[in-house]
PDB file of N, CA and C in Angstrom:
ATOM      1  N   MET A   1       0.840  -1.182   0.000  1.00 91.00           N
ATOM      2  CA  MET A   1       0.000   0.000   0.000  1.00 91.00           C
ATOM      3  C   MET A   1       0.880   1.239   0.000  1.00 91.00           C
ATOM      4  N   GLU A   2       0.320   2.288  -0.511  1.00 92.00           N
ATOM      5  CA  GLU A   2       0.978   3.580  -0.410  1.00 92.00           C
ATOM      6  C   GLU A   2       0.587   4.202   0.925  1.00 92.00           C
ATOM      7  N   VAL A   3       1.401   5.149   1.382  1.00 95.00           N
ATOM      8  CA  VAL A   3       1.134   5.821   2.649  1.00 95.00           C
ATOM      9  C   VAL A   3       1.088   7.322   2.398  1.00 95.00           C
ATOM     10  N   SER A   4       0.061   7.967   2.941  1.00 95.00           N
ATOM     11  CA  SER A   4      -0.010   9.426   2.925  1.00 95.00           C
ATOM     12  C   SER A   4      -0.268   9.885   4.362  1.00 95.00           C
ATOM     13  N   TYR A   5      -0.184  11.178   4.584  1.00 96.00           N
ATOM     14  CA  TYR A   5      -0.294  11.714   5.940  1.00 96.00           C
ATOM     15  C   TYR A   5      -1.302  12.853   5.975  1.00 96.00           C
ATOM     16  N   LYS A   6      -1.989  12.988   7.095  1.00 95.00           N
ATOM     17  CA  LYS A   6      -3.017  14.015   7.240  1.00 95.00           C
ATOM     18  C   LYS A   6      -2.400  15.409   7.238  1.00 95.00           C
ATOM     19  N   THR A   7      -1.263  15.581   7.911  1.00 95.00           N
ATOM     20  CA  THR A   7      -0.618  16.893   7.989  1.00 95.00           C
ATOM     21  C   THR A   7       0.868  16.762   7.662  1.00 95.00           C
ATOM     22  N   ASN A   8       1.460  17.888   7.308  1.00 96.00           N
ATOM     23  CA  ASN A   8       2.903  17.903   7.052  1.00 96.00           C
ATOM     24  C   ASN A   8       3.691  17.644   8.332  1.00 96.00           C
ATOM     25  N   LYS A   9       3.177  18.126   9.460  1.00 95.00           N
ATOM     26  CA  LYS A   9       3.845  17.890  10.749  1.00 95.00           C
ATOM     27  C   LYS A   9       3.900  16.393  11.048  1.00 95.00           C
ATOM     28  N   LEU A  10       2.791  15.695  10.835  1.00 95.00           N
ATOM     29  CA  LEU A  10       2.736  14.257  11.065  1.00 95.00           C
ATOM     30  C   LEU A  10       3.667  13.528  10.102  1.00 95.00           C
ATOM     31  N   LYS A  11       3.712  13.977   8.853  1.00 96.00           N
ATOM     32  CA  LYS A  11       4.611  13.370   7.875  1.00 96.00           C
ATOM     33  C   LYS A  11       6.057  13.507   8.314  1.00 96.00           C
ATOM     34  N   LYS A  12       6.411  14.679   8.816  1.00 95.00           N
ATOM     35  CA  LYS A  12       7.784  14.911   9.276  1.00 95.00           C
ATOM     36  C   LYS A  12       8.116  14.010  10.460  1.00 95.00           C
ATOM     37  N   GLU A  13       7.160  13.857  11.390  1.00 94.00           N
ATOM     38  CA  GLU A  13       7.368  12.986  12.546  1.00 94.00           C
ATOM     39  C   GLU A  13       7.544  11.529  12.133  1.00 94.00           C
ATOM     40  N   CYS A  14       6.832  11.104  11.085  1.00 94.00           N
ATOM     41  CA  CYS A  14       6.841   9.700  10.676  1.00 94.00           C
ATOM     42  C   CYS A  14       7.921   9.360   9.657  1.00 94.00           C
ATOM     43  N   THR A  15       8.590  10.358   9.105  1.00 95.00           N
ATOM     44  CA  THR A  15       9.604  10.085   8.089  1.00 95.00           C
ATOM     45  C   THR A  15      10.997  10.552   8.487  1.00 95.00           C
ATOM     46  N   ASN A  16      11.099  11.380   9.504  1.00 96.00           N
ATOM     47  CA  ASN A  16      12.389  11.893   9.959  1.00 96.00           C
ATOM     48  C   ASN A  16      12.662  11.326  11.351  1.00 96.00           C
ATOM     49  N   ALA A  17      13.652  10.448  11.450  1.00 96.00           N
ATOM     50  CA  ALA A  17      13.914   9.737  12.710  1.00 96.00           C
ATOM     51  C   ALA A  17      14.257  10.673  13.858  1.00 96.00           C
ATOM     52  N   SER A  18      15.027  11.712  13.610  1.00 96.00           N
ATOM     53  CA  SER A  18      15.415  12.603  14.711  1.00 96.00           C
ATOM     54  C   SER A  18      14.214  13.396  15.228  1.00 96.00           C
ATOM     55  N   VAL A  19      13.345  13.845  14.339  1.00 96.00           N
ATOM     56  CA  VAL A  19      12.131  14.559  14.759  1.00 96.00           C
ATOM     57  C   VAL A  19      11.217  13.603  15.524  1.00 96.00           C
ATOM     58  N   CYS A  20      11.077  12.390  15.022  1.00 96.00           N
ATOM     59  CA  CYS A  20      10.226  11.390  15.676  1.00 96.00           C
ATOM     60  C   CYS A  20      10.742  11.067  17.071  1.00 96.00           C
ATOM     61  N   GLU A  21      12.044  10.900  17.197  1.00 96.00           N
ATOM     62  CA  GLU A  21      12.615  10.568  18.498  1.00 96.00           C
ATOM     63  C   GLU A  21      12.448  11.713  19.488  1.00 96.00           C
ATOM     64  N   ARG A  22      12.596  12.943  19.004  1.00 95.00           N
ATOM     65  CA  ARG A  22      12.410  14.116  19.862  1.00 95.00           C
ATOM     66  C   ARG A  22      10.963  14.208  20.332  1.00 95.00           C
ATOM     67  N   THR A  23      10.024  13.858  19.459  1.00 94.00           N
ATOM     68  CA  THR A  23       8.599  13.980  19.772  1.00 94.00           C
ATOM     69  C   THR A  23       8.065  12.809  20.591  1.00 94.00           C
ATOM     70  N   HIS A  24       8.473  11.580  20.227  1.00 94.00           N
ATOM     71  CA  HIS A  24       7.847  10.388  20.811  1.00 94.00           C
ATOM     72  C   HIS A  24       8.788   9.494  21.609  1.00 94.00           C
ATOM     73  N   GLY A  25      10.094   9.716  21.548  1.00 95.00           N
ATOM     74  CA  GLY A  25      11.033   8.858  22.254  1.00 95.00           C
ATOM     75  C   GLY A  25      11.564   7.753  21.354  1.00 95.00           C
ATOM     76  N   SER A  26      12.645   7.115  21.777  1.00 95.00           N
ATOM     77  CA  SER A  26      13.336   6.141  20.929  1.00 95.00           C
ATOM     78  C   SER A  26      12.545   4.849  20.724  1.00 95.00           C
ATOM     79  N   GLU A  27      11.885   4.342  21.757  1.00 96.00           N
ATOM     80  CA  GLU A  27      11.126   3.095  21.625  1.00 96.00           C
ATOM     81  C   GLU A  27       9.955   3.267  20.648  1.00 96.00           C
ATOM     82  N   MET A  28       9.246   4.398  20.769  1.00 95.00           N
ATOM     83  CA  MET A  28       8.127   4.674  19.857  1.00 95.00           C
ATOM     84  C   MET A  28       8.628   4.873  18.435  1.00 95.00           C
ATOM     85  N   THR A  29       9.777   5.521  18.270  1.00 96.00           N
ATOM     86  CA  THR A  29      10.332   5.770  16.938  1.00 96.00           C
ATOM     87  C   THR A  29      10.563   4.465  16.192  1.00 96.00           C
ATOM     88  N   VAL A  30      11.144   3.490  16.876  1.00 96.00           N
ATOM     89  CA  VAL A  30      11.390   2.191  16.252  1.00 96.00           C
ATOM     90  C   VAL A  30      10.074   1.570  15.792  1.00 96.00           C
ATOM     91  N   LEU A  31       9.064   1.595  16.638  1.00 96.00           N
ATOM     92  CA  LEU A  31       7.775   0.987  16.285  1.00 96.00           C
ATOM     93  C   LEU A  31       7.037   1.767  15.199  1.00 96.00           C
ATOM     94  N   ILE A  32       7.115   3.089  15.222  1.00 96.00           N
ATOM     95  CA  ILE A  32       6.460   3.893  14.186  1.00 96.00           C
ATOM     96  C   ILE A  32       7.034   3.543  12.820  1.00 96.00           C
ATOM     97  N   PHE A  33       8.357   3.508  12.715  1.00 97.00           N
ATOM     98  CA  PHE A  33       8.992   3.180  11.442  1.00 97.00           C
ATOM     99  C   PHE A  33       8.701   1.734  11.031  1.00 97.00           C
ATOM    100  N   GLN A  34       8.639   0.838  11.988  1.00 96.00           N
ATOM    101  CA  GLN A  34       8.312  -0.560  11.694  1.00 96.00           C
ATOM    102  C   GLN A  34       6.885  -0.672  11.165  1.00 96.00           C
ATOM    103  N   ARG A  35       5.937  -0.005  11.813  1.00 96.00           N
ATOM    104  CA  ARG A  35       4.533  -0.080  11.386  1.00 96.00           C
ATOM    105  C   ARG A  35       4.342   0.534   9.996  1.00 96.00           C
ATOM    106  N   ILE A  36       5.019   1.622   9.713  1.00 96.00           N
ATOM    107  CA  ILE A  36       4.913   2.227   8.382  1.00 96.00           C
ATOM    108  C   ILE A  36       5.455   1.272   7.329  1.00 96.00           C
ATOM    109  N   ALA A  37       6.572   0.610   7.624  1.00 96.00           N
ATOM    110  CA  ALA A  37       7.140  -0.376   6.695  1.00 96.00           C
ATOM    111  C   ALA A  37       6.174  -1.538   6.487  1.00 96.00           C
ATOM    112  N   GLU A  38       5.498  -1.974   7.549  1.00 96.00           N
ATOM    113  CA  GLU A  38       4.522  -3.065   7.435  1.00 96.00           C
ATOM    114  C   GLU A  38       3.324  -2.648   6.580  1.00 96.00           C
ATOM    115  N   ILE A  39       2.868  -1.423   6.751  1.00 95.00           N
ATOM    116  CA  ILE A  39       1.754  -0.925   5.945  1.00 95.00           C
ATOM    117  C   ILE A  39       2.166  -0.880   4.476  1.00 95.00           C
ATOM    118  N   GLN A  40       3.355  -0.375   4.200  1.00 95.00           N
ATOM    119  CA  GLN A  40       3.836  -0.279   2.824  1.00 95.00           C
ATOM    120  C   GLN A  40       4.011  -1.650   2.185  1.00 95.00           C
ATOM    121  N   ALA A  41       4.385  -2.637   2.966  1.00 95.00           N
ATOM    122  CA  ALA A  41       4.618  -3.985   2.438  1.00 95.00           C
ATOM    123  C   ALA A  41       3.324  -4.781   2.243  1.00 95.00           C
ATOM    124  N   SER A  42       2.242  -4.349   2.865  1.00 94.00           N
ATOM    125  CA  SER A  42       0.972  -5.072   2.778  1.00 94.00           C
ATOM    126  C   SER A  42       0.183  -4.625   1.551  1.00 94.00           C
ATOM    127  N   PRO A  43      -0.468  -5.575   0.876  1.00 93.00           N
ATOM    128  CA  PRO A  43      -1.245  -5.203  -0.312  1.00 93.00           C
ATOM    129  C   PRO A  43      -2.552  -4.473   0.021  1.00 93.00           C
ATOM    130  N   THR A  44      -3.195  -4.842   1.142  1.00 91.00           N
ATOM    131  CA  THR A  44      -4.472  -4.229   1.529  1.00 91.00           C
ATOM    132  C   THR A  44      -4.581  -4.161   3.049  1.00 91.00           C
ATOM    133  N   VAL A  45      -5.508  -3.353   3.507  1.00 93.00           N
ATOM    134  CA  VAL A  45      -5.791  -3.274   4.944  1.00 93.00           C
ATOM    135  C   VAL A  45      -6.375  -4.606   5.420  1.00 93.00           C
ATOM    136  N   GLU A  46      -7.218  -5.200   4.592  1.00 92.00           N
ATOM    137  CA  GLU A  46      -7.824  -6.476   4.960  1.00 92.00           C
ATOM    138  C   GLU A  46      -6.755  -7.548   5.188  1.00 92.00           C
ATOM    139  N   PHE A  47      -5.705  -7.537   4.371  1.00 94.00           N
ATOM    140  CA  PHE A  47      -4.581  -8.462   4.531  1.00 94.00           C
ATOM    141  C   PHE A  47      -3.925  -8.255   5.897  1.00 94.00           C
ATOM    142  N   MET A  48      -3.764  -6.994   6.306  1.00 95.00           N
ATOM    143  CA  MET A  48      -3.161  -6.701   7.603  1.00 95.00           C
ATOM    144  C   MET A  48      -4.034  -7.224   8.739  1.00 95.00           C
ATOM    145  N   ILE A  49      -5.353  -7.052   8.609  1.00 94.00           N
ATOM    146  CA  ILE A  49      -6.271  -7.507   9.656  1.00 94.00           C
ATOM    147  C   ILE A  49      -6.272  -9.028   9.733  1.00 94.00           C
ATOM    148  N   GLU A  50      -6.372  -9.693   8.591  1.00 96.00           N
ATOM    149  CA  GLU A  50      -6.402 -11.161   8.564  1.00 96.00           C
ATOM    150  C   GLU A  50      -5.148 -11.774   9.159  1.00 96.00           C
ATOM    151  N   ASN A  51      -3.992 -11.162   8.899  1.00 95.00           N
ATOM    152  CA  ASN A  51      -2.718 -11.708   9.362  1.00 95.00           C
ATOM    153  C   ASN A  51      -2.224 -11.073  10.665  1.00 95.00           C
ATOM    154  N   ARG A  52      -3.077 -10.244  11.271  1.00 94.00           N
ATOM    155  CA  ARG A  52      -2.776  -9.605  12.570  1.00 94.00           C
ATOM    156  C   ARG A  52      -1.444  -8.847  12.547  1.00 94.00           C
ATOM    157  N   ILE A  53      -1.129  -8.216  11.434  1.00 94.00           N
ATOM    158  CA  ILE A  53       0.109  -7.446  11.305  1.00 94.00           C
ATOM    159  C   ILE A  53      -0.021  -6.194  12.157  1.00 94.00           C
ATOM    160  N   GLY A  54       0.849  -6.051  13.132  1.00 94.00           N
ATOM    161  CA  GLY A  54       0.808  -4.902  14.037  1.00 94.00           C
ATOM    162  C   GLY A  54      -0.449  -4.847  14.877  1.00 94.00           C
ATOM    163  N   ARG A  55      -1.121  -5.989  14.991  1.00 95.00           N
ATOM    164  CA  ARG A  55      -2.411  -6.078  15.667  1.00 95.00           C
ATOM    165  C   ARG A  55      -3.398  -5.075  15.070  1.00 95.00           C
ATOM    166  N   CYS A  56      -3.392  -5.011  13.747  1.00 95.00           N
ATOM    167  CA  CYS A  56      -4.269  -4.099  13.001  1.00 95.00           C
ATOM    168  C   CYS A  56      -5.727  -4.462  13.261  1.00 95.00           C
ATOM    169  N   HIS A  57      -6.535  -3.436  13.523  1.00 95.00           N
ATOM    170  CA  HIS A  57      -7.945  -3.673  13.780  1.00 95.00           C
ATOM    171  C   HIS A  57      -8.768  -2.456  13.366  1.00 95.00           C
ATOM    172  N   ALA A  58     -10.011  -2.715  13.001  1.00 95.00           N
ATOM    173  CA  ALA A  58     -10.953  -1.654  12.646  1.00 95.00           C
ATOM    174  C   ALA A  58     -11.462  -1.011  13.934  1.00 95.00           C
ATOM    175  N   LEU A  59     -11.693   0.285  13.878  1.00 94.00           N
ATOM    176  CA  LEU A  59     -12.218   1.003  15.027  1.00 94.00           C
ATOM    177  C   LEU A  59     -13.737   1.143  14.901  1.00 94.00           C
ATOM    178  N   LYS A  60     -14.387   1.464  16.010  1.00 93.00           N
ATOM    179  CA  LYS A  60     -15.853   1.505  16.060  1.00 93.00           C
ATOM    180  C   LYS A  60     -16.343   2.877  16.491  1.00 93.00           C
ATOM    181  N   PHE A  61     -17.649   3.004  16.519  1.00 93.00           N
ATOM    182  CA  PHE A  61     -18.368   4.168  17.019  1.00 93.00           C
ATOM    183  C   PHE A  61     -17.960   5.440  16.278  1.00 93.00           C
ATOM    184  N   ASN A  62     -17.445   6.451  16.989  1.00 93.00           N
ATOM    185  CA  ASN A  62     -17.120   7.717  16.337  1.00 93.00           C
ATOM    186  C   ASN A  62     -15.857   7.630  15.480  1.00 93.00           C
ATOM    187  N   ARG A  63     -15.165   6.499  15.494  1.00 92.00           N
ATOM    188  CA  ARG A  63     -13.978   6.294  14.667  1.00 92.00           C
ATOM    189  C   ARG A  63     -14.228   5.251  13.576  1.00 92.00           C
ATOM    190  N   LYS A  64     -15.489   5.027  13.256  1.00 93.00           N
ATOM    191  CA  LYS A  64     -15.841   4.061  12.204  1.00 93.00           C
ATOM    192  C   LYS A  64     -15.177   4.481  10.894  1.00 93.00           C
ATOM    193  N   GLY A  65     -14.605   3.515  10.188  1.00 91.00           N
ATOM    194  CA  GLY A  65     -13.895   3.800   8.946  1.00 91.00           C
ATOM    195  C   GLY A  65     -12.408   4.006   9.143  1.00 91.00           C
ATOM    196  N   GLN A  66     -11.971   3.979  10.403  1.00 94.00           N
ATOM    197  CA  GLN A  66     -10.559   4.116  10.716  1.00 94.00           C
ATOM    198  C   GLN A  66     -10.017   2.782  11.214  1.00 94.00           C
ATOM    199  N   TYR A  67      -8.704   2.638  11.114  1.00 95.00           N
ATOM    200  CA  TYR A  67      -8.009   1.426  11.552  1.00 95.00           C
ATOM    201  C   TYR A  67      -6.848   1.853  12.441  1.00 95.00           C
ATOM    202  N   ALA A  68      -6.375   0.928  13.272  1.00 95.00           N
ATOM    203  CA  ALA A  68      -5.264   1.245  14.157  1.00 95.00           C
ATOM    204  C   ALA A  68      -4.299   0.071  14.238  1.00 95.00           C
ATOM    205  N   VAL A  69      -3.028   0.402  14.451  1.00 96.00           N
ATOM    206  CA  VAL A  69      -1.997  -0.597  14.738  1.00 96.00           C
ATOM    207  C   VAL A  69      -1.342  -0.191  16.055  1.00 96.00           C
ATOM    208  N   ASP A  70      -0.874  -1.183  16.788  1.00 95.00           N
ATOM    209  CA  ASP A  70      -0.279  -0.940  18.102  1.00 95.00           C
ATOM    210  C   ASP A  70       1.089  -0.285  17.990  1.00 95.00           C
ATOM    211  N   LEU A  71       1.344   0.591  18.964  1.00 95.00           N
ATOM    212  CA  LEU A  71       2.680   1.134  19.189  1.00 95.00           C
ATOM    213  C   LEU A  71       3.019   0.766  20.635  1.00 95.00           C
ATOM    214  N   VAL A  72       3.716   1.623  21.341  1.00 94.00           N
ATOM    215  CA  VAL A  72       3.995   1.387  22.759  1.00 94.00           C
ATOM    216  C   VAL A  72       2.687   1.629  23.513  1.00 94.00           C
ATOM    217  N   HIS A  73       2.266   0.633  24.307  1.00 93.00           N
ATOM    218  CA  HIS A  73       0.982   0.717  25.011  1.00 93.00           C
ATOM    219  C   HIS A  73       0.916   2.000  25.823  1.00 93.00           C
ATOM    220  N   PRO A  74      -0.132   2.760  25.751  1.00 93.00           N
ATOM    221  CA  PRO A  74      -1.432   2.572  25.120  1.00 93.00           C
ATOM    222  C   PRO A  74      -1.572   3.286  23.766  1.00 93.00           C
ATOM    223  N   PHE A  75      -0.482   3.706  23.157  1.00 95.00           N
ATOM    224  CA  PHE A  75      -0.546   4.484  21.924  1.00 95.00           C
ATOM    225  C   PHE A  75      -0.806   3.628  20.692  1.00 95.00           C
ATOM    226  N   ARG A  76      -1.506   4.223  19.718  1.00 96.00           N
ATOM    227  CA  ARG A  76      -1.838   3.567  18.456  1.00 96.00           C
ATOM    228  C   ARG A  76      -1.558   4.527  17.308  1.00 96.00           C
ATOM    229  N   MET A  77      -1.248   3.961  16.147  1.00 96.00           N
ATOM    230  CA  MET A  77      -1.170   4.738  14.917  1.00 96.00           C
ATOM    231  C   MET A  77      -2.491   4.528  14.206  1.00 96.00           C
ATOM    232  N   VAL A  78      -3.230   5.599  13.985  1.00 96.00           N
ATOM    233  CA  VAL A  78      -4.556   5.544  13.392  1.00 96.00           C
ATOM    234  C   VAL A  78      -4.455   5.945  11.920  1.00 96.00           C
ATOM    235  N   PHE A  79      -5.134   5.183  11.054  1.00 95.00           N
ATOM    236  CA  PHE A  79      -5.138   5.522   9.634  1.00 95.00           C
ATOM    237  C   PHE A  79      -6.471   5.184   9.002  1.00 95.00           C
ATOM    238  N   GLU A  80      -6.702   5.761   7.834  1.00 94.00           N
ATOM    239  CA  GLU A  80      -7.917   5.520   7.065  1.00 94.00           C
ATOM    240  C   GLU A  80      -7.537   4.897   5.740  1.00 94.00           C
ATOM    241  N   LYS A  81      -8.412   4.077   5.223  1.00 90.00           N
ATOM    242  CA  LYS A  81      -8.211   3.457   3.915  1.00 90.00           C
ATOM    243  C   LYS A  81      -8.805   4.376   2.864  1.00 90.00           C
ATOM    244  N   GLN A  82      -8.027   4.649   1.812  1.00 89.00           N
ATOM    245  CA  GLN A  82      -8.535   5.443   0.705  1.00 89.00           C
ATOM    246  C   GLN A  82      -8.435   4.609  -0.562  1.00 89.00           C
ATOM    247  N   GLY A  83      -9.536   4.466  -1.277  1.00 84.00           N
ATOM    248  CA  GLY A  83      -9.554   3.708  -2.519  1.00 84.00           C
ATOM    249  C   GLY A  83      -9.834   2.238  -2.275  1.00 84.00           C
ATOM    250  N   GLU A  84     -10.390   1.583  -3.271  1.00 81.00           N
ATOM    251  CA  GLU A  84     -10.690   0.155  -3.168  1.00 81.00           C
ATOM    252  C   GLU A  84      -9.729  -0.670  -4.014  1.00 81.00           C
ATOM    253  N   GLU A  85      -9.505  -0.266  -5.261  1.00 77.00           N
ATOM    254  CA  GLU A  85      -8.615  -1.009  -6.157  1.00 77.00           C
ATOM    255  C   GLU A  85      -7.167  -0.900  -5.675  1.00 77.00           C
ATOM    256  N   ILE A  86      -6.676   0.321  -5.671  1.00 78.00           N
ATOM    257  CA  ILE A  86      -5.331   0.587  -5.155  1.00 78.00           C
ATOM    258  C   ILE A  86      -5.539   1.312  -3.840  1.00 78.00           C
ATOM    259  N   GLN A  87      -5.153   0.675  -2.766  1.00 88.00           N
ATOM    260  CA  GLN A  87      -5.411   1.261  -1.461  1.00 88.00           C
ATOM    261  C   GLN A  87      -4.262   2.165  -1.027  1.00 88.00           C
ATOM    262  N   ILE A  88      -4.645   3.247  -0.387  1.00 90.00           N
ATOM    263  CA  ILE A  88      -3.683   4.174   0.206  1.00 90.00           C
ATOM    264  C   ILE A  88      -4.049   4.289   1.676  1.00 90.00           C
ATOM    265  N   ALA A  89      -3.067   4.100   2.542  1.00 92.00           N
ATOM    266  CA  ALA A  89      -3.294   4.264   3.979  1.00 92.00           C
ATOM    267  C   ALA A  89      -2.948   5.702   4.331  1.00 92.00           C
ATOM    268  N   ARG A  90      -3.934   6.472   4.772  1.00 93.00           N
ATOM    269  CA  ARG A  90      -3.717   7.873   5.153  1.00 93.00           C
ATOM    270  C   ARG A  90      -3.602   7.924   6.664  1.00 93.00           C
ATOM    271  N   ILE A  91      -2.383   8.099   7.156  1.00 93.00           N
ATOM    272  CA  ILE A  91      -2.148   8.131   8.605  1.00 93.00           C
ATOM    273  C   ILE A  91      -2.675   9.452   9.145  1.00 93.00           C
ATOM    274  N   THR A  92      -3.572   9.365  10.123  1.00 94.00           N
ATOM    275  CA  THR A  92      -4.231  10.572  10.637  1.00 94.00           C
ATOM    276  C   THR A  92      -3.666  11.039  11.964  1.00 94.00           C
ATOM    277  N   GLU A  93      -3.206  10.103  12.809  1.00 93.00           N
ATOM    278  CA  GLU A  93      -2.680  10.526  14.100  1.00 93.00           C
ATOM    279  C   GLU A  93      -1.978   9.388  14.825  1.00 93.00           C
ATOM    280  N   ILE A  94      -1.163   9.777  15.797  1.00 93.00           N
ATOM    281  CA  ILE A  94      -0.565   8.855  16.746  1.00 93.00           C
ATOM    282  C   ILE A  94      -1.086   9.303  18.103  1.00 93.00           C
ATOM    283  N   THR A  95      -1.893   8.435  18.734  1.00 90.00           N
ATOM    284  CA  THR A  95      -2.610   8.885  19.920  1.00 90.00           C
ATOM    285  C   THR A  95      -2.955   7.728  20.847  1.00 90.00           C
ATOM    286  N   ASP A  96      -3.365   8.082  22.061  1.00 91.00           N
ATOM    287  CA  ASP A  96      -3.984   7.147  22.980  1.00 91.00           C
ATOM    288  C   ASP A  96      -5.457   7.500  22.990  1.00 91.00           C
ATOM    289  N   TYR A  97      -6.270   6.765  22.223  1.00 85.00           N
ATOM    290  CA  TYR A  97      -7.690   7.093  22.103  1.00 85.00           C
ATOM    291  C   TYR A  97      -8.541   6.385  23.139  1.00 85.00           C
ATOM    292  N   HIS A  98      -7.963   5.692  24.084  1.00 79.00           N
ATOM    293  CA  HIS A  98      -8.735   4.965  25.081  1.00 79.00           C
ATOM    294  C   HIS A  98      -9.280   5.872  26.151  1.00 79.00           C
TER     295      HIS A  98
END
């Protein structure tokens, strides 16, 4: 899948290791980069859910249509699926939504 980002700030955090480490710490940085690589390597979101990649799961209620993968507990990387034929994962936030 391709990856896009909701904001330029989020893109910088997710693509620049030093900015990510300053913002989220070293342990989170490793997992953020790992999860992005897993998303890019997966053909579809459904494939990620079926194979439990990053413990990918669909969200409910006010976050319907969004998906999340685990980072350092309790944080998650939240993204939306764009397109059906060629899917693009649009990362919207890194948050603790619990």
